[in-house]
């Protein structure tokens, strides 16, 4: 089966600009996650969707970050305006429903904010 | 607060055995995961423990003690390709994953 797809793979922007990331989860996976991973740290959950509803967005900086998952499949994550500290890898993951539901990760988008 | 502790970095020799420890304090427990992450790549699933004991999968084994809030990942017959970061993650009472910072494993010939 095809894995989680993300684009772009790399993005360089200047602070105060906006940027958007796209994710296509594994077919049939109801749950979709966006993570921020800063170099040398573990992933930090930004937002979790179950189908097209938000399950958890408690760590999403809502003044600048937004995410949507229209139709319960693809998702986009937007940052507007970007800050220097947003430089990180943005990982999208998906999982089936169920107790074990290990997460499958996409290749990530490496964002550099100058 | 919720916390996952792992060593920052470990070094081992090709062909040897290494044990990576993980201790956790979380609000509830609904399973522990180990993921492998090569530099510049996404994490990939290695193992899942929800009951006490040892789970073996080829060269990799994972152990869990819920009463001690402790797990370890055991890697045998180390190969150069095992050089990576190993992430411990615990699912809490809300079924949210709490991630450790990862242990960078360096394999030397």
PDB file of C-alpha atoms in Angstrom, chain B residues 23-62:
ATOM      1  CA  UNK B  23      11.321   5.674  31.899  1.00  0.00           C
ATOM      2  CA  UNK B  24       8.001   7.434  31.921  1.00  0.00           C
ATOM      3  CA  UNK B  25       5.560   9.306  34.131  1.00  0.00           C
ATOM      4  CA  UNK B  26       2.255   9.821  32.371  1.00  0.00           C
ATOM      5  CA  UNK B  27      -1.402  10.373  33.125  1.00  0.00           C
ATOM      6  CA  UNK B  28      -2.498   6.805  32.635  1.00  0.00           C
ATOM      7  CA  UNK B  29      -1.022   4.180  30.357  1.00  0.00           C
ATOM      8  CA  UNK B  30      -2.393   2.616  27.197  1.00  0.00           C
ATOM      9  CA  UNK B  31       0.692   1.197  25.555  1.00  0.00           C
ATOM     10  CA  UNK B  32       4.309   2.018  24.792  1.00  0.00           C
ATOM     11  CA  UNK B  33       5.849   2.327  21.348  1.00  0.00           C
ATOM     12  CA  UNK B  34       9.401   2.316  20.045  1.00  0.00           C
ATOM     13  CA  UNK B  35      10.197   4.031  16.763  1.00  0.00           C
ATOM     14  CA  UNK B  36      13.420   4.192  14.763  1.00  0.00           C
ATOM     15  CA  UNK B  37      14.381   7.426  13.013  1.00  0.00           C
ATOM     16  CA  UNK B  38      17.336   7.676  10.650  1.00  0.00           C
ATOM     17  CA  UNK B  39      18.810  11.128  10.210  1.00  0.00           C
ATOM     18  CA  UNK B  40      16.685  13.242   7.902  1.00  0.00           C
ATOM     19  CA  UNK B  41      13.961  10.620   7.667  1.00  0.00           C
ATOM     20  CA  UNK B  42      10.585  10.006   9.284  1.00  0.00           C
ATOM     21  CA  UNK B  43      10.132   7.711  12.298  1.00  0.00           C
ATOM     22  CA  UNK B  44       9.237   4.092  11.538  1.00  0.00           C
ATOM     23  CA  UNK B  45       7.420   1.766  13.922  1.00  0.00           C
ATOM     24  CA  UNK B  46       9.497  -0.882  15.702  1.00  0.00           C
ATOM     25  CA  UNK B  47       7.485  -2.333  18.564  1.00  0.00           C
ATOM     26  CA  UNK B  48       4.459  -2.027  20.826  1.00  0.00           C
ATOM     27  CA  UNK B  49       4.072  -3.196  24.451  1.00  0.00           C
ATOM     28  CA  UNK B  50       0.920  -2.941  26.486  1.00  0.00           C
ATOM     29  CA  UNK B  51       1.416  -5.859  28.916  1.00  0.00           C
ATOM     30  CA  UNK B  52       4.438  -6.528  31.120  1.00  0.00           C
ATOM     31  CA  UNK B  53       7.144  -8.663  29.620  1.00  0.00           C
ATOM     32  CA  UNK B  54       9.339  -9.085  26.605  1.00  0.00           C
ATOM     33  CA  UNK B  55       8.276  -8.827  22.976  1.00  0.00           C
ATOM     34  CA  UNK B  56      10.792 -10.239  20.514  1.00  0.00           C
ATOM     35  CA  UNK B  57      10.954  -9.418  16.830  1.00  0.00           C
ATOM     36  CA  UNK B  58      14.063 -10.638  15.085  1.00  0.00           C
ATOM     37  CA  UNK B  59      17.144  -8.762  16.286  1.00  0.00           C
ATOM     38  CA  UNK B  60      14.999  -6.297  18.242  1.00  0.00           C
ATOM     39  CA  UNK B  61      13.223  -6.933  21.547  1.00  0.00           C
ATOM     40  CA  UNK B  62      11.247  -4.582  23.754  1.00  0.00           C
TER      41      UNK B  62
END
